[in-house]
Coordinates of C-alpha atoms in Angstrom, one line a residue:
M171 CA -61.5 -138.6 -129.1
K172 CA -62.0 -140.4 -132.4
F173 CA -64.2 -139.2 -135.3
G174 CA -64.7 -139.9 -139.0
V175 CA -66.9 -139.8 -142.0
D176 CA -67.8 -142.3 -144.7
F177 CA -69.2 -141.4 -148.2
Q178 CA -70.1 -144.2 -150.7
N179 CA -71.4 -143.8 -154.2
I180 CA -73.0 -147.1 -154.9
R181 CA -73.7 -148.1 -158.5
Y182 CA -75.3 -151.4 -159.7
A183 CA -77.1 -152.7 -162.7
V184 CA -80.0 -155.1 -162.9
L185 CA -80.8 -157.3 -165.9
Q186 CA -83.4 -159.9 -165.3
P187 CA -85.9 -160.3 -168.1
T188 CA -88.7 -162.8 -167.6
F189 CA -88.0 -164.2 -171.1
A190 CA -84.5 -163.7 -172.3
H191 CA -85.8 -164.5 -175.8
T192 CA -89.3 -165.6 -176.9
A193 CA -91.0 -168.6 -175.2
P194 CA -92.8 -170.6 -178.0
G195 CA -95.2 -173.3 -176.8
Y196 CA -96.2 -176.5 -178.6
D197 CA -98.7 -178.8 -176.8
G198 CA -100.0 -181.1 -179.6
H199 CA -103.1 -179.0 -180.0
F200 CA -103.1 -179.0 -183.8
T201 CA -102.0 -182.6 -184.4
A202 CA -104.5 -184.2 -182.1
S203 CA -107.4 -186.4 -183.2
P204 CA -110.4 -184.2 -183.7
G205 CA -112.2 -183.7 -180.4
V206 CA -110.0 -186.1 -178.5
A207 CA -107.8 -184.6 -175.8
Y208 CA -104.2 -185.7 -175.2
T209 CA -103.7 -187.4 -178.5
G210 CA -101.5 -184.8 -180.2
S211 CA -97.8 -184.4 -180.2
G212 CA -95.9 -181.2 -179.3
V213 CA -93.0 -182.4 -181.3
A214 CA -95.3 -182.8 -184.4
D215 CA -96.7 -179.3 -183.8
F216 CA -93.1 -178.0 -183.7
F217 CA -92.1 -179.6 -187.0
A218 CA -95.3 -178.4 -188.6
D219 CA -94.6 -174.9 -187.2
F220 CA -98.0 -174.8 -185.5
M221 CA -97.3 -172.6 -182.5
N222 CA -99.9 -172.7 -179.7
S223 CA -98.5 -169.8 -177.6
D224 CA -95.6 -167.4 -177.5
A225 CA -94.4 -164.9 -174.9
S226 CA -91.8 -162.1 -174.8
S227 CA -90.6 -159.5 -172.4
S228 CA -88.5 -156.3 -172.3
F229 CA -84.7 -156.8 -172.4
I230 CA -83.7 -153.7 -170.5
Q231 CA -80.9 -153.1 -168.1
H232 CA -81.8 -150.9 -165.1
N233 CA -78.8 -148.8 -164.1
M234 CA -79.3 -147.9 -160.4
G235 CA -77.3 -145.7 -158.1
R236 CA -77.5 -144.3 -154.6
W237 CA -75.4 -142.5 -152.0
Y238 CA -74.6 -143.6 -148.4
R239 CA -73.3 -140.9 -146.0
S240 CA -72.3 -141.3 -142.4
A241 CA -70.3 -139.7 -139.6
Y242 CA -69.3 -140.7 -136.1
A243 CA -67.6 -139.5 -133.0
Q244 CA -66.6 -141.5 -129.8
D245 CA -64.4 -141.0 -126.7
D246 CA -63.1 -143.2 -123.9
W247 CA -63.3 -141.6 -120.4
K248 CA -61.4 -142.9 -117.4
V249 CA -63.9 -142.0 -114.7
S250 CA -61.9 -143.5 -111.9
R251 CA -59.2 -146.1 -111.4
K252 CA -61.9 -148.9 -111.6
L253 CA -64.5 -147.4 -114.0
T254 CA -64.1 -146.6 -117.7
A255 CA -66.8 -145.2 -119.9
N256 CA -67.1 -145.2 -123.7
L257 CA -69.5 -142.7 -125.3
G258 CA -70.3 -142.3 -129.0
V259 CA -72.8 -141.3 -131.6
R260 CA -73.2 -142.1 -135.3
W261 CA -75.3 -140.5 -138.0
D262 CA -76.4 -142.4 -141.1
F263 CA -78.2 -141.3 -144.3
F264 CA -79.3 -143.9 -146.7
E265 CA -80.4 -142.4 -150.0
P266 CA -83.0 -144.3 -152.1
S267 CA -81.9 -145.6 -155.5
V268 CA -82.3 -143.5 -158.6
E269 CA -82.5 -145.1 -162.1
R270 CA -80.1 -143.3 -164.5
G271 CA -82.7 -142.8 -167.1
D272 CA -85.6 -142.3 -164.6
E273 CA -87.2 -145.5 -166.0
Q274 CA -89.0 -146.6 -162.8
A275 CA -92.4 -146.2 -161.1
N276 CA -93.6 -146.8 -157.6
F277 CA -97.0 -148.3 -156.7
I278 CA -98.1 -146.8 -153.4
P279 CA -101.3 -147.7 -151.6
V280 CA -102.7 -144.6 -149.9
G281 CA -105.8 -145.8 -148.2
A282 CA -107.3 -148.8 -146.5
I283 CA -106.8 -152.1 -148.2
N284 CA -108.9 -154.4 -146.0
V285 CA -112.2 -154.1 -147.9
P286 CA -112.7 -155.8 -151.3
G287 CA -112.6 -153.5 -154.3
T288 CA -112.1 -150.2 -152.4
G289 CA -108.3 -149.8 -152.5
Q290 CA -106.7 -146.4 -153.4
A291 CA -103.2 -146.0 -154.7
Q292 CA -100.8 -143.8 -156.6
L293 CA -98.6 -144.9 -159.4
L294 CA -95.7 -142.5 -159.1
F295 CA -93.4 -141.6 -161.9
P296 CA -90.4 -139.2 -162.1
A297 CA -91.4 -135.9 -163.6
S298 CA -89.2 -136.5 -166.7
Q299 CA -91.5 -139.4 -167.7
K300 CA -94.5 -137.2 -168.4
S301 CA -93.9 -137.7 -172.1
Q302 CA -94.1 -141.5 -171.7
T303 CA -97.3 -142.8 -173.4
L304 CA -99.3 -145.2 -171.3
N305 CA -101.7 -147.7 -172.9
S306 CA -105.3 -146.4 -172.9
A307 CA -106.7 -149.7 -171.6
F308 CA -104.2 -149.6 -168.7
L309 CA -105.2 -146.0 -167.8
A310 CA -108.9 -147.1 -167.8
Q311 CA -108.1 -150.0 -165.6
A312 CA -106.2 -147.8 -163.2
A313 CA -109.0 -145.3 -163.0
K314 CA -111.5 -148.1 -162.4
D315 CA -109.4 -149.3 -159.4
N316 CA -108.8 -145.8 -158.0
V317 CA -105.1 -145.8 -159.0
S318 CA -104.1 -142.3 -159.9
I319 CA -101.1 -141.4 -162.1
V320 CA -98.8 -138.9 -160.3
Y321 CA -95.5 -137.3 -161.3
S322 CA -92.8 -136.3 -158.8
D323 CA -89.7 -134.1 -158.9
N324 CA -88.1 -136.7 -156.5
R325 CA -86.3 -139.0 -159.0
S326 CA -86.0 -141.8 -156.4
L327 CA -89.8 -141.7 -155.8
V328 CA -89.0 -142.4 -152.1
N329 CA -88.4 -139.9 -149.2
S330 CA -85.6 -141.2 -147.0
Q331 CA -85.2 -140.6 -143.2
K332 CA -82.5 -138.0 -142.3
S333 CA -82.7 -138.1 -138.5
N334 CA -80.8 -141.4 -138.0
F335 CA -78.7 -140.4 -135.0
A336 CA -77.5 -143.5 -133.1
P337 CA -76.0 -143.0 -129.6
R338 CA -73.9 -145.8 -128.1
V339 CA -72.6 -146.1 -124.5
G340 CA -70.4 -148.6 -122.7
F341 CA -69.1 -149.0 -119.1
S342 CA -66.5 -151.3 -117.7
Y343 CA -66.1 -151.6 -113.9
Q344 CA -63.2 -153.7 -112.4
A345 CA -64.2 -154.5 -108.9
T346 CA -61.1 -156.6 -108.1
N347 CA -58.1 -157.8 -110.0
R348 CA -60.1 -160.9 -111.0
L349 CA -63.7 -159.5 -111.4
V350 CA -64.9 -157.1 -114.0
T351 CA -68.5 -156.1 -115.1
R352 CA -69.3 -154.6 -118.5
L353 CA -72.4 -152.9 -119.6
G354 CA -73.2 -151.7 -123.2
A355 CA -76.1 -150.4 -125.2
G356 CA -76.5 -148.7 -128.6
V357 CA -78.8 -147.9 -131.5
F358 CA -77.8 -149.3 -135.0
Y359 CA -79.5 -148.2 -138.2
G360 CA -79.9 -150.4 -141.3
G361 CA -79.9 -149.2 -144.9
I362 CA -82.2 -149.6 -147.9
E363 CA -80.8 -153.0 -148.9
N364 CA -80.6 -154.4 -152.4
L365 CA -82.8 -157.5 -152.8
G366 CA -82.0 -158.5 -156.3
N367 CA -84.6 -157.7 -158.9
Y368 CA -87.5 -158.4 -156.6
P369 CA -88.3 -154.8 -155.4
N370 CA -86.8 -153.1 -158.5
L371 CA -89.1 -150.2 -159.3
G372 CA -87.8 -150.3 -162.9
A373 CA -89.6 -153.6 -163.3
N374 CA -93.0 -151.8 -163.3
Y375 CA -95.1 -151.0 -166.4
P376 CA -94.4 -149.5 -168.8
F377 CA -90.6 -150.0 -168.5
D378 CA -90.8 -153.8 -168.1
L379 CA -93.4 -155.2 -170.5
E380 CA -94.5 -158.9 -170.7
L381 CA -96.3 -159.8 -173.9
S382 CA -98.1 -163.0 -174.7
W383 CA -99.9 -164.4 -177.8
P384 CA -102.1 -167.4 -177.0
S385 CA -104.1 -169.2 -179.7
P386 CA -107.8 -168.8 -179.9
S387 CA -109.9 -171.3 -178.0
C388 CA -111.0 -174.3 -180.0
T389 CA -111.5 -178.1 -179.8
A390 CA -108.2 -179.9 -180.1
G391 CA -107.5 -181.3 -183.6
M392 CA -110.5 -179.5 -185.3
A393 CA -109.9 -177.9 -188.7
S394 CA -111.2 -174.6 -187.2
C395 CA -108.2 -174.3 -184.9
T396 CA -105.9 -171.5 -185.8
T397 CA -102.5 -170.6 -184.5
N398 CA -101.5 -167.5 -182.5
G399 CA -100.0 -166.0 -185.6
A400 CA -96.5 -166.6 -184.5
S401 CA -94.0 -168.9 -186.3
L402 CA -90.4 -169.9 -186.0
K403 CA -89.7 -168.3 -189.4
N404 CA -91.4 -165.0 -188.7
G405 CA -91.3 -164.7 -184.9
P406 CA -94.1 -163.3 -182.8
P407 CA -96.8 -161.0 -184.2
T408 CA -95.7 -157.4 -184.6
A409 CA -98.8 -156.1 -182.8
G410 CA -100.8 -156.9 -179.7
G411 CA -99.6 -159.2 -176.9
F412 CA -100.1 -156.6 -174.1
N413 CA -102.9 -157.5 -171.7
P414 CA -103.4 -154.7 -169.1
F415 CA -105.7 -156.9 -167.0
A416 CA -104.1 -158.5 -163.9
I417 CA -100.7 -156.8 -164.5
G418 CA -98.3 -157.1 -161.6
M419 CA -96.7 -154.1 -159.9
A420 CA -94.0 -153.3 -157.3
G421 CA -93.6 -150.6 -154.8
F422 CA -91.6 -149.1 -151.9
D423 CA -92.8 -147.1 -148.9
A424 CA -93.1 -143.5 -150.1
N425 CA -91.8 -142.2 -146.7
W426 CA -89.1 -144.7 -145.7
H427 CA -88.4 -145.4 -142.1
S428 CA -84.9 -146.7 -141.6
P429 CA -84.7 -150.1 -139.9
Y430 CA -83.0 -149.8 -136.5
T431 CA -81.9 -152.1 -133.7
I432 CA -81.5 -151.3 -130.0
E433 CA -78.9 -153.7 -128.6
Y434 CA -77.9 -154.0 -125.0
N435 CA -75.8 -156.4 -122.9
L436 CA -74.6 -156.9 -119.3
A437 CA -71.7 -159.3 -118.6
T438 CA -69.6 -160.3 -115.6
E439 CA -66.3 -162.0 -116.0
Y440 CA -64.3 -163.7 -113.2
A441 CA -60.7 -165.0 -113.7
F442 CA -60.0 -168.1 -111.7
T443 CA -56.3 -168.1 -112.9
D444 CA -54.3 -166.0 -115.3
N445 CA -55.6 -168.0 -118.2
T446 CA -59.0 -169.4 -117.1
S447 CA -62.2 -167.4 -116.8
L448 CA -65.9 -167.6 -116.5
T449 CA -68.3 -165.1 -118.1
L450 CA -72.0 -164.8 -117.4
A451 CA -74.0 -162.4 -119.7
Y452 CA -77.4 -161.2 -120.7
V453 CA -77.8 -160.0 -124.3
G454 CA -80.9 -158.5 -125.8
S455 CA -82.1 -156.6 -128.9
V456 CA -85.2 -154.9 -130.1
A457 CA -85.6 -154.3 -133.9
R458 CA -88.2 -152.1 -135.4
H459 CA -89.1 -151.0 -139.0
L460 CA -87.5 -154.1 -140.4
Q461 CA -87.7 -154.4 -144.2
V462 CA -90.2 -157.0 -145.4
V463 CA -92.1 -157.9 -148.6
V464 CA -95.9 -157.4 -148.2
W465 CA -98.7 -158.2 -150.6
P466 CA -101.2 -155.3 -150.6
N467 CA -103.4 -156.9 -153.3
S468 CA -104.1 -160.3 -151.8
S469 CA -107.7 -161.2 -151.1
A470 CA -109.4 -158.8 -148.6
A471 CA -111.9 -161.5 -147.6
I472 CA -112.3 -165.3 -147.3
A473 CA -114.8 -167.1 -149.4
P474 CA -116.0 -170.7 -150.1
A475 CA -113.5 -173.1 -151.5
G476 CA -112.9 -172.8 -155.2
T477 CA -113.9 -169.1 -155.4
N478 CA -112.0 -166.9 -157.7
T479 CA -111.0 -164.1 -155.3
M480 CA -109.8 -161.5 -157.8
S481 CA -113.0 -159.6 -157.2
L482 CA -112.2 -159.6 -153.5
Q483 CA -108.8 -157.9 -153.9
P484 CA -108.4 -154.2 -153.1
F485 CA -107.4 -153.6 -156.7
P486 CA -109.5 -156.3 -158.6
D487 CA -108.2 -155.4 -162.1
F488 CA -104.5 -155.7 -161.1
G489 CA -102.5 -158.9 -160.5
S490 CA -99.9 -159.6 -157.9
I491 CA -98.5 -156.4 -156.2
H492 CA -95.5 -156.7 -153.9
N493 CA -94.2 -153.8 -151.8
I494 CA -91.1 -153.4 -149.7
S495 CA -92.3 -151.9 -146.4
A496 CA -90.4 -151.1 -143.2
V497 CA -93.2 -152.4 -140.8
A498 CA -91.8 -155.6 -139.3
I499 CA -90.5 -156.1 -135.8
S500 CA -88.3 -158.6 -133.9
D501 CA -87.2 -159.2 -130.3
Y502 CA -84.3 -161.3 -129.0
N503 CA -83.2 -162.1 -125.5
A504 CA -80.4 -164.5 -124.4
L505 CA -78.5 -165.7 -121.3
Q506 CA -75.0 -166.8 -122.1
A507 CA -72.3 -168.6 -120.1
T508 CA -68.6 -168.9 -121.3
F509 CA -65.9 -170.9 -119.6
Q510 CA -62.5 -170.3 -121.4
R511 CA -58.9 -171.3 -121.0
H512 CA -56.6 -169.2 -123.1
F513 CA -53.9 -171.2 -124.8
S514 CA -51.2 -172.0 -122.3
N515 CA -48.8 -174.9 -121.9
G516 CA -50.1 -176.5 -125.1
L517 CA -53.8 -176.5 -124.1
G518 CA -56.7 -174.1 -124.8
Y519 CA -60.4 -174.7 -124.7
L520 CA -63.7 -172.8 -124.9
T521 CA -67.1 -173.9 -123.6
T522 CA -70.3 -171.9 -124.2
Y523 CA -74.0 -172.3 -123.4
T524 CA -76.7 -170.1 -124.7
W525 CA -80.4 -170.0 -123.9
S526 CA -82.2 -167.6 -126.2
H527 CA -85.6 -166.7 -127.6
S528 CA -86.2 -164.8 -130.9
L529 CA -89.6 -163.6 -132.0
D530 CA -90.8 -161.6 -135.0
D531 CA -93.9 -161.0 -137.1
S532 CA -92.7 -161.4 -140.7
R533 CA -90.8 -163.6 -143.1
E534 CA -87.4 -162.7 -144.6
P535 CA -87.5 -160.5 -147.8
L536 CA -86.0 -163.4 -149.8
P537 CA -86.8 -166.5 -147.7
S538 CA -84.5 -169.5 -148.2
N539 CA -85.7 -171.7 -145.3
G540 CA -89.3 -172.5 -146.4
E541 CA -91.0 -169.9 -144.3
G542 CA -94.8 -169.8 -144.6
G543 CA -95.2 -166.0 -144.7
D544 CA -98.0 -164.0 -143.1
K545 CA -101.6 -165.1 -142.8
N546 CA -103.1 -162.3 -144.8
Y547 CA -101.4 -158.9 -144.8
T548 CA -104.3 -157.2 -146.6
M549 CA -106.9 -158.1 -143.9
F550 CA -104.8 -158.1 -140.7
G551 CA -101.4 -156.6 -141.2
L552 CA -98.4 -158.3 -139.7
G553 CA -99.1 -158.1 -136.0
V554 CA -101.1 -161.3 -135.7
D555 CA -98.1 -163.2 -137.0
Y556 CA -95.8 -162.2 -134.1
A557 CA -94.4 -165.6 -132.9
N558 CA -91.2 -167.6 -132.7
S559 CA -88.7 -166.8 -135.4
P560 CA -88.1 -169.6 -137.9
F561 CA -84.5 -169.7 -136.8
D562 CA -85.3 -169.6 -133.1
V563 CA -82.9 -172.0 -131.4
R564 CA -83.6 -172.0 -127.6
Q565 CA -80.5 -173.8 -126.4
R566 CA -77.0 -174.3 -127.8
F567 CA -73.9 -175.8 -126.3
T568 CA -70.4 -175.8 -127.8
F569 CA -67.0 -177.1 -126.8
V570 CA -63.8 -176.4 -128.7
A571 CA -60.3 -177.5 -127.6
D572 CA -56.8 -177.4 -129.0
Y573 CA -53.9 -179.5 -127.6
D574 CA -50.3 -179.5 -128.7
L575 CA -48.9 -183.0 -128.3
P576 CA -45.7 -182.7 -126.2
F577 CA -43.4 -184.0 -128.8
G578 CA -41.2 -181.8 -131.0
V579 CA -38.9 -178.8 -131.1
D580 CA -39.6 -176.4 -128.2
R581 CA -41.9 -179.0 -126.6
K582 CA -41.4 -181.2 -123.5
F583 CA -40.1 -184.3 -125.4
M584 CA -38.0 -184.8 -128.6
R585 CA -36.8 -181.2 -128.4
K586 CA -33.9 -181.7 -130.8
P587 CA -34.3 -181.7 -134.6
G588 CA -33.9 -185.0 -136.4
P589 CA -35.6 -187.7 -138.5
L590 CA -37.8 -188.9 -135.6
N591 CA -38.9 -185.3 -134.9
L592 CA -39.9 -184.9 -138.5
L593 CA -42.1 -187.9 -138.2
A594 CA -43.6 -187.6 -134.7
G595 CA -43.0 -184.0 -133.7
G596 CA -45.1 -180.9 -134.0
W597 CA -48.5 -182.6 -133.9
S598 CA -51.7 -181.0 -132.5
A599 CA -55.1 -182.3 -131.8
S600 CA -58.4 -180.4 -132.0
L601 CA -61.9 -181.2 -130.8
I602 CA -65.2 -179.4 -131.8
F603 CA -68.5 -180.5 -130.3
N604 CA -71.9 -178.7 -130.5
A605 CA -75.4 -179.6 -129.6
Q606 CA -78.6 -177.5 -130.0
T607 CA -82.3 -177.7 -129.9
G608 CA -84.1 -177.6 -133.3
E609 CA -86.1 -174.8 -134.9
P610 CA -89.9 -174.3 -134.3
F611 CA -92.5 -175.5 -136.8
T612 CA -96.2 -175.3 -137.2
V613 CA -98.6 -178.2 -137.8
N614 CA -100.6 -177.8 -140.9
D615 CA -104.2 -179.1 -141.3
S616 CA -105.4 -181.5 -143.9
G617 CA -108.5 -179.5 -144.7
A618 CA -111.4 -177.8 -142.9
I619 CA -114.2 -179.8 -141.2
S620 CA -117.7 -179.4 -142.5
P621 CA -120.2 -178.3 -139.8
V622 CA -122.8 -180.5 -141.5
N623 CA -121.2 -184.0 -141.5
G624 CA -117.9 -183.6 -139.7
Q625 CA -115.9 -184.6 -142.8
V626 CA -112.9 -182.8 -144.4
V627 CA -114.2 -180.5 -147.1
G628 CA -111.0 -178.7 -148.1
G629 CA -109.8 -175.2 -147.4
I630 CA -111.1 -171.7 -147.9
S631 CA -110.4 -169.3 -150.7
G632 CA -108.6 -166.1 -149.9
G633 CA -106.2 -167.6 -147.4
G634 CA -104.9 -170.7 -145.7
T635 CA -105.7 -172.4 -142.4
F636 CA -103.7 -174.3 -139.9
A637 CA -104.3 -177.1 -137.4
I638 CA -105.7 -176.3 -134.0
K639 CA -103.9 -177.5 -130.9
T640 CA -106.4 -179.4 -128.7
G641 CA -104.0 -181.3 -126.4
D642 CA -100.4 -181.6 -125.3
P643 CA -98.2 -182.3 -128.3
W644 CA -95.6 -184.0 -126.1
A645 CA -98.0 -186.4 -124.3
G646 CA -98.7 -189.9 -125.8
G647 CA -102.0 -191.5 -126.4
G648 CA -105.3 -189.8 -127.3
S649 CA -107.7 -190.4 -130.1
A650 CA -107.6 -189.5 -133.8
P651 CA -108.9 -186.0 -134.6
T652 CA -112.3 -185.3 -136.1
G653 CA -112.4 -185.8 -139.9
N654 CA -109.0 -187.6 -139.8
P655 CA -109.8 -191.1 -138.3
G656 CA -106.7 -192.7 -139.8
T657 CA -104.3 -190.5 -137.9
P658 CA -102.1 -192.8 -135.7
C659 CA -101.6 -191.5 -132.1
A660 CA -98.1 -191.6 -130.8
A661 CA -97.6 -193.8 -127.7
K662 CA -94.3 -192.0 -127.0
T663 CA -93.1 -188.6 -128.3
K664 CA -89.7 -187.0 -129.0
T665 CA -88.5 -190.1 -130.8
I666 CA -87.3 -190.3 -134.4
A667 CA -90.6 -192.1 -135.3
H668 CA -92.9 -189.6 -133.4
W669 CA -91.4 -186.3 -132.4
Y670 CA -94.8 -185.0 -131.4
N671 CA -98.3 -186.5 -131.1
P672 CA -100.5 -185.6 -134.2
C673 CA -103.6 -186.5 -132.2
A674 CA -103.0 -183.3 -130.1
F675 CA -104.2 -181.4 -133.1
S676 CA -107.5 -181.1 -135.0
N677 CA -108.5 -179.6 -138.3
P678 CA -110.2 -176.2 -138.2
A679 CA -113.9 -175.8 -138.7
Y680 CA -115.2 -174.7 -142.1
P681 CA -117.4 -171.5 -141.8
S682 CA -121.0 -172.4 -141.3
S683 CA -122.0 -169.4 -143.5
F684 CA -120.4 -166.7 -145.6
G685 CA -123.2 -164.3 -145.3
S686 CA -125.4 -162.6 -147.9
S687 CA -122.3 -161.1 -149.5
G688 CA -120.8 -164.5 -150.1
Y689 CA -117.6 -163.8 -148.2
I690 CA -116.2 -162.9 -144.7
T691 CA -113.9 -160.0 -144.0
G692 CA -112.7 -157.9 -141.1
T693 CA -112.5 -159.3 -137.5
A694 CA -115.0 -162.1 -138.4
A695 CA -112.4 -163.5 -140.8
L696 CA -109.7 -163.3 -138.1
A697 CA -111.2 -166.2 -136.2
Y698 CA -110.5 -168.5 -139.1
Y699 CA -106.8 -167.5 -139.2
Y700 CA -105.6 -166.6 -135.7
S701 CA -107.3 -169.5 -133.9
C702 CA -105.8 -172.0 -136.4
K703 CA -102.1 -171.1 -135.7
S704 CA -100.5 -173.9 -133.7
K705 CA -96.7 -173.4 -133.5
I706 CA -94.8 -175.8 -131.4
P707 CA -92.3 -173.6 -129.6
E708 CA -89.5 -176.1 -129.1
G709 CA -87.4 -177.5 -131.8
A710 CA -88.3 -179.9 -134.5
G711 CA -85.1 -181.9 -134.4
G712 CA -84.2 -182.1 -130.7
F713 CA -80.5 -182.2 -129.6
N714 CA -78.3 -183.0 -132.6
P715 CA -74.8 -183.6 -131.3
L716 CA -73.3 -184.9 -134.5
K717 CA -73.5 -183.3 -137.9
D718 CA -74.6 -186.5 -139.5
G719 CA -77.3 -187.0 -136.9
E720 CA -79.4 -183.9 -137.7
F721 CA -83.1 -184.3 -138.4
T722 CA -85.5 -182.3 -140.5
W723 CA -89.1 -181.4 -139.5
P724 CA -91.2 -184.4 -138.6
L725 CA -94.0 -185.5 -140.8
G726 CA -97.4 -186.7 -139.5
P727 CA -100.2 -188.3 -141.6
G728 CA -102.9 -185.8 -142.3
L729 CA -101.6 -183.2 -140.0
R730 CA -98.2 -182.1 -141.3
P731 CA -95.6 -179.5 -140.1
F732 CA -95.0 -176.3 -141.9
S733 CA -92.0 -174.1 -141.3
R734 CA -93.3 -170.7 -140.1
N735 CA -96.9 -169.7 -139.3

């Protein structure tokens, strides 16, 4: 039996001010011709020391720390001459981060957020921060939006899961000297990962302040125009600058559920010779409580194009709120084939083929591949976005070979050292080849279609729309979609010029009415999101056998591809 423990005391610091210094602005406002826009010079304003705007932010280093503790035990058991079992269990505890000076706060929604202006939340502080003075205007704004100020004896402001027991099991059965079958399954827990400064609870008010001093409104160039009171000589004003309205916040799930993955596989290997074998396998995984960034203060309704939707947010007097939540899921299934020759007599090669399918309902916490994100977390959650993963590659083939040329010391020819051996001996050749299908993409619309005249009238406020699939994207021909008469229909698809047929898609319909309230929410709004999602399941780039031959997502006039949803 094997067993062990692991204790880690993890310390890290975050320093990421919005403005490392001040951010003075000069736009030519004061040197313009009176009443005539775009005639001034920002450079002239600078030399005259007429500052139009200035901004500053806190320059504070957040000193974070957390503990990671784990233990495991495992044993191999020879059940019989042909059957071997491996059994084990692991326990993990991921402690949430604590700021050394308790300078952090956690914004936690505690009620429904799918109705405009009715959100409820707690702004949680460590108990040691009770003496911290909060701006009276901010407190009034919080009270208006049902955000209560709460103090906690839990310095991390997050309750972590302590029941992370993860069993693992594996079996190996050797039916003959050349045939063996392996079966394995296990649970694997993930930690509370660092995501840079993005979910840093120390970046909340009042520990991270952003101040701004705009100039009073006036007509450009008029003598009545006054500066914001800041200057290069004296710096920004010593008072004011804080605007509690539309302040952004960050939060973490108050009761954290550790992300976990259940992985399982079944493989059969047959040895044709002592060095050549074929393996056929099934691999699968189910992941739950994945860590994702959600936006609980996005619009809780859709409204006519051009509408300012701040009043439709759950917390109308707050700005952008981003929370780290363990609510996402993913599923993966794959069939794999491997034909391998272990290196022998100067030759070795490996051939693999994988068919797989990956699905999930969320974007990455820090997306780097242009993901589109969720439709609208506030109204629908993440479930309606369950679809092909942005990195879903259905098929992949690889071939790798190494060959020692038979010339040189200890090889078939030119075995003796000498000048000729130095020149022509000891050489090897390698070959690497791979081909795969591309990643999925979604076709965007070019605007919603008016129910009155059938023309494109733009999108809706409170969320985005996508093109509706009305035909087979891989079939040629057809006619241009309604409202987009200039869209050329592809005679042939899956070519460099036309990977898919844009005439298989149409723009979504603009709502015929937004009701007496002036907006649409709840299940009625879902129709304008869910029915508009048109993800093409197979890859955007086709088979790309050469690195220099890879293609990006195709572009179609009017109806254009987007990366994720």
